[in-house]
mmCIF file of C-alpha atoms in Angstrom:
data_model
loop_
_atom_site.group_PDB
_atom_site.id
_atom_site.type_symbol
_atom_site.label_atom_id
_atom_site.label_comp_id
_atom_site.label_asym_id
_atom_site.label_seq_id
_atom_site.Cartn_x
_atom_site.Cartn_y
_atom_site.Cartn_z
ATOM 1 C CA MET A 1 -32.803 -20.077 20.661
ATOM 2 C CA SER A 2 -33.884 -16.656 19.508
ATOM 3 C CA LEU A 3 -32.450 -13.337 20.563
ATOM 4 C CA SER A 4 -34.498 -10.900 22.556
ATOM 5 C CA THR A 5 -35.444 -7.556 21.001
ATOM 6 C CA GLU A 6 -32.832 -5.799 23.171
ATOM 7 C CA GLN A 7 -30.130 -8.199 22.001
ATOM 8 C CA GLN A 8 -31.091 -7.680 18.334
ATOM 9 C CA ILE A 9 -30.971 -3.901 18.813
ATOM 10 C CA GLU A 10 -27.546 -4.210 20.449
ATOM 11 C CA GLN A 11 -26.271 -6.326 17.563
ATOM 12 C CA GLN A 12 -27.582 -3.773 15.062
ATOM 13 C CA LYS A 13 -25.813 -0.975 16.908
ATOM 14 C CA LYS A 14 -22.528 -2.900 16.890
ATOM 15 C CA GLN A 15 -22.925 -3.597 13.193
ATOM 16 C CA GLN A 16 -23.623 0.100 12.476
ATOM 17 C CA LYS A 17 -20.585 1.109 14.461
ATOM 18 C CA LYS A 18 -18.366 -1.345 12.512
ATOM 19 C CA GLN A 19 -19.708 0.066 9.232
ATOM 20 C CA GLN A 20 -19.032 3.622 10.371
ATOM 21 C CA ILE A 21 -15.490 2.742 11.293
ATOM 22 C CA GLU A 22 -14.936 1.065 7.917
ATOM 23 C CA LEU A 23 -16.283 4.099 6.120
ATOM 24 C CA LYS A 24 -13.970 6.366 8.097
ATOM 25 C CA ILE A 25 -11.040 4.111 7.291
ATOM 26 C CA GLN A 26 -11.804 4.168 3.554
ATOM 27 C CA LYS A 27 -12.160 7.972 3.699
ATOM 28 C CA GLY A 28 -8.833 8.210 5.502
ATOM 29 C CA ILE A 29 -7.096 5.979 2.913
ATOM 30 C CA ARG A 30 -8.542 8.155 0.094
ATOM 31 C CA ARG A 31 -7.120 11.280 1.814
ATOM 32 C CA PHE A 32 -3.615 9.765 1.439
ATOM 33 C CA GLU A 33 -3.917 8.796 -2.220
ATOM 34 C CA ASP A 34 -2.399 11.998 -3.608
ATOM 35 C CA ASP A 35 0.596 11.580 -1.278
ATOM 36 C CA LEU A 36 0.991 7.935 -2.348
ATOM 37 C CA VAL A 37 0.968 8.871 -6.027
ATOM 38 C CA LYS A 38 3.413 11.725 -5.600
ATOM 39 C CA CYS A 39 5.745 9.618 -3.483
ATOM 40 C CA ILE A 40 6.045 6.666 -5.870
ATOM 41 C CA GLN A 41 6.316 8.936 -8.897
ATOM 42 C CA SER A 42 9.131 10.825 -7.209
ATOM 43 C CA ALA A 43 10.882 7.581 -6.399
ATOM 44 C CA LEU A 44 10.632 6.382 -9.999
ATOM 45 C CA ASP A 45 11.838 9.759 -11.272
ATOM 46 C CA GLN A 46 14.756 10.289 -8.875
ATOM 47 C CA LYS A 47 16.078 7.002 -7.589
ATOM 48 C CA ILE A 48 18.682 4.787 -9.187
ATOM 49 C CA TYR A 49 17.586 1.606 -10.915
ATOM 50 C CA GLY A 50 18.297 -0.352 -14.030
ATOM 51 C CA ASN A 51 16.076 -1.461 -16.884
ATOM 52 C CA LEU A 52 13.157 -2.340 -14.656
ATOM 53 C CA GLU A 53 10.436 -4.125 -16.570
ATOM 54 C CA GLU A 54 6.806 -3.472 -15.933
ATOM 55 C CA SER A 55 6.292 -7.158 -15.240
ATOM 56 C CA GLN A 56 8.895 -7.091 -12.457
ATOM 57 C CA PHE A 57 7.085 -4.185 -10.807
ATOM 58 C CA ARG A 58 3.733 -6.005 -11.152
ATOM 59 C CA ASN A 59 5.306 -9.031 -9.481
ATOM 60 C CA VAL A 60 5.948 -6.942 -6.347
ATOM 61 C CA LEU A 61 2.372 -5.701 -6.533
ATOM 62 C CA ARG A 62 1.155 -9.321 -6.798
ATOM 63 C CA VAL A 63 3.120 -10.206 -3.674
ATOM 64 C CA ALA A 64 1.462 -7.319 -1.852
ATOM 65 C CA GLU A 65 -1.958 -8.442 -3.048
ATOM 66 C CA THR A 66 -1.435 -11.995 -1.851
ATOM 67 C CA THR A 67 -0.152 -11.248 1.653
ATOM 68 C CA ASP A 68 -1.212 -9.266 4.657
ATOM 69 C CA SER A 69 2.429 -8.719 5.700
ATOM 70 C CA ALA A 70 4.478 -5.632 4.838
ATOM 71 C CA GLU A 71 7.606 -7.605 5.833
ATOM 72 C CA VAL A 72 6.890 -10.152 3.105
ATOM 73 C CA VAL A 73 6.743 -7.362 0.505
ATOM 74 C CA LYS A 74 10.022 -5.844 1.815
ATOM 75 C CA ASN A 75 11.644 -9.270 1.788
ATOM 76 C CA PHE A 76 10.621 -9.810 -1.804
ATOM 77 C CA LEU A 77 12.111 -6.449 -2.812
ATOM 78 C CA ARG A 78 15.369 -7.332 -1.055
ATOM 79 C CA TYR A 79 15.397 -10.659 -2.899
ATOM 80 C CA GLN A 80 14.922 -8.833 -6.224
ATOM 81 C CA MET A 81 17.799 -6.450 -5.349
ATOM 82 C CA GLY A 82 20.025 -9.405 -4.698
ATOM 83 C CA ARG A 83 19.223 -11.009 -8.031
ATOM 84 C CA ASP A 84 20.266 -8.131 -10.347
ATOM 85 C CA ASP A 85 20.594 -4.378 -10.653
ATOM 86 C CA LYS A 86 17.146 -3.689 -12.105
ATOM 87 C CA TRP A 87 15.855 -2.409 -8.743
ATOM 88 C CA GLY A 88 19.127 -0.609 -8.006
ATOM 89 C CA LYS A 89 21.669 -1.228 -5.255
ATOM 90 C CA GLY A 90 22.286 0.420 -1.925
ATOM 91 C CA LYS A 91 20.659 3.310 -0.166
ATOM 92 C CA ASP A 92 19.932 5.317 -3.321
ATOM 93 C CA SER A 93 18.173 2.433 -5.023
ATOM 94 C CA LEU A 94 14.511 2.397 -5.990
ATOM 95 C CA ALA A 95 13.982 -0.755 -3.951
ATOM 96 C CA GLU A 96 15.437 0.822 -0.815
ATOM 97 C CA LYS A 97 13.253 3.875 -1.321
ATOM 98 C CA ILE A 98 10.162 1.709 -1.622
ATOM 99 C CA ILE A 99 11.130 -0.226 1.526
ATOM 100 C CA ASN A 100 11.588 3.083 3.415
ATOM 101 C CA ASP A 101 8.231 4.330 2.153
ATOM 102 C CA ILE A 102 6.568 1.077 3.314
ATOM 103 C CA ASP A 103 8.008 1.690 6.790
ATOM 104 C CA ARG A 104 6.812 5.317 6.707
ATOM 105 C CA LEU A 105 3.315 4.192 5.828
ATOM 106 C CA ILE A 106 3.068 2.448 9.221
ATOM 107 C CA GLN A 107 2.560 5.797 10.925
ATOM 108 C CA ASP A 108 0.033 6.925 8.318
ATOM 109 C CA SER A 109 -1.848 3.675 8.928
ATOM 110 C CA LYS A 110 -1.918 4.250 12.650
ATOM 111 C CA ASP A 111 -3.153 7.818 12.122
ATOM 112 C CA ILE A 112 -6.000 6.606 9.904
ATOM 113 C CA ALA A 113 -7.003 3.931 12.434
ATOM 114 C CA THR A 114 -6.911 6.449 15.291
ATOM 115 C CA LYS A 115 -9.027 9.009 13.449
ATOM 116 C CA ALA A 116 -11.519 6.278 12.505
ATOM 117 C CA ASN A 117 -11.739 5.100 16.162
ATOM 118 C CA ALA A 118 -10.622 1.630 15.031
ATOM 119 C CA THR A 119 -9.573 0.183 18.413
ATOM 120 C CA GLU A 120 -8.723 -3.328 17.246
ATOM 121 C CA PRO A 121 -4.975 -3.570 17.726
ATOM 122 C CA GLU A 122 -4.343 -5.218 14.310
ATOM 123 C CA LYS A 123 -6.589 -2.905 12.292
ATOM 124 C CA TYR A 124 -3.757 -0.594 11.389
ATOM 125 C CA LYS A 125 -1.965 -3.565 9.738
ATOM 126 C CA ASP A 126 -4.954 -3.982 7.399
ATOM 127 C CA ILE A 127 -4.762 -0.271 6.588
ATOM 128 C CA HIS A 128 -1.016 -0.461 6.140
ATOM 129 C CA ILE A 129 -1.150 -3.259 3.565
ATOM 130 C CA GLU A 130 -3.947 -1.418 1.739
ATOM 131 C CA LEU A 131 -1.793 1.683 1.503
ATOM 132 C CA ILE A 132 1.128 -0.417 0.274
ATOM 133 C CA ARG A 133 -1.021 -2.052 -2.419
ATOM 134 C CA ARG A 134 -2.271 1.295 -3.663
ATOM 135 C CA TYR A 135 1.247 2.789 -3.569
ATOM 136 C CA LEU A 136 2.631 -0.087 -5.641
ATOM 137 C CA GLY A 137 -0.368 -0.007 -7.983
ATOM 138 C CA TYR A 138 0.232 3.647 -8.720
ATOM 139 C CA GLY A 139 3.871 2.883 -9.235
ATOM 140 C CA SER A 140 3.097 0.173 -11.753
ATOM 141 C CA ARG A 141 0.937 2.592 -13.734
ATOM 142 C CA TYR A 142 3.567 5.332 -13.619
ATOM 143 C CA LEU A 143 6.329 2.961 -14.741
ATOM 144 C CA ARG A 144 4.141 2.040 -17.694
ATOM 145 C CA TYR A 145 3.861 5.728 -18.540
ATOM 146 C CA LYS A 146 7.640 6.256 -18.222
ATOM 147 C CA LYS A 147 8.300 3.238 -20.446
ATOM 148 C CA SER A 148 5.921 4.613 -23.101
ATOM 149 C CA LEU A 149 7.840 7.947 -23.056
ATOM 150 C CA ASN A 150 11.119 6.149 -23.632
ATOM 151 C CA LYS A 151 9.674 4.152 -26.545
ATOM 152 C CA SER A 152 8.230 7.280 -28.222
ATOM 153 C CA SER A 153 11.461 9.226 -27.858
ATOM 154 C CA LYS A 154 13.490 6.625 -29.786
#
C-alpha cells in the first residue's frame, strides 16, 4: 500500500514543521543558558551548604539525566538533605535554592514552548528537564572550579 503523491507531500510538510519547532526550541534553550549559568553560580556562591563533594553534585546530575521528571530530581535533593548537611538545611540551603530554581524553570520552559509554537501539551516538560540538566551540569563544573580554588589557597 503506497502513499499518493499528495500524502507524501503532506508528510514532508509535517516533518519540516516538526524540525522547525525543534530548532526553535533549541534556540530558545540556548537563549536561557547565560541565565542558567549565573543562577547556579550565584547559588553556589551565596547559599549555605557543607563540604559538598563534586561526586555528590554529579549524582544529582545523573538522576536528572536518567529521568524525565523534575519531581524525581527534587525528591533526590530532599533525600540528600535528609542524609547529612552537605547540601545545607532549611530555606537558605543550596538544595532548597536548586529546588526553587527547578520550579522557576517551569515557566521558562512554557515560554520557550510557546515561542516555538510547540502545541503538544507535554512538550514543555521535555524542555523543562533539558533546562534542569544544563543548570545542574553548569553547577557541577562551577563546583569543580570552586573546589580547585580552595585547594590552591591552602
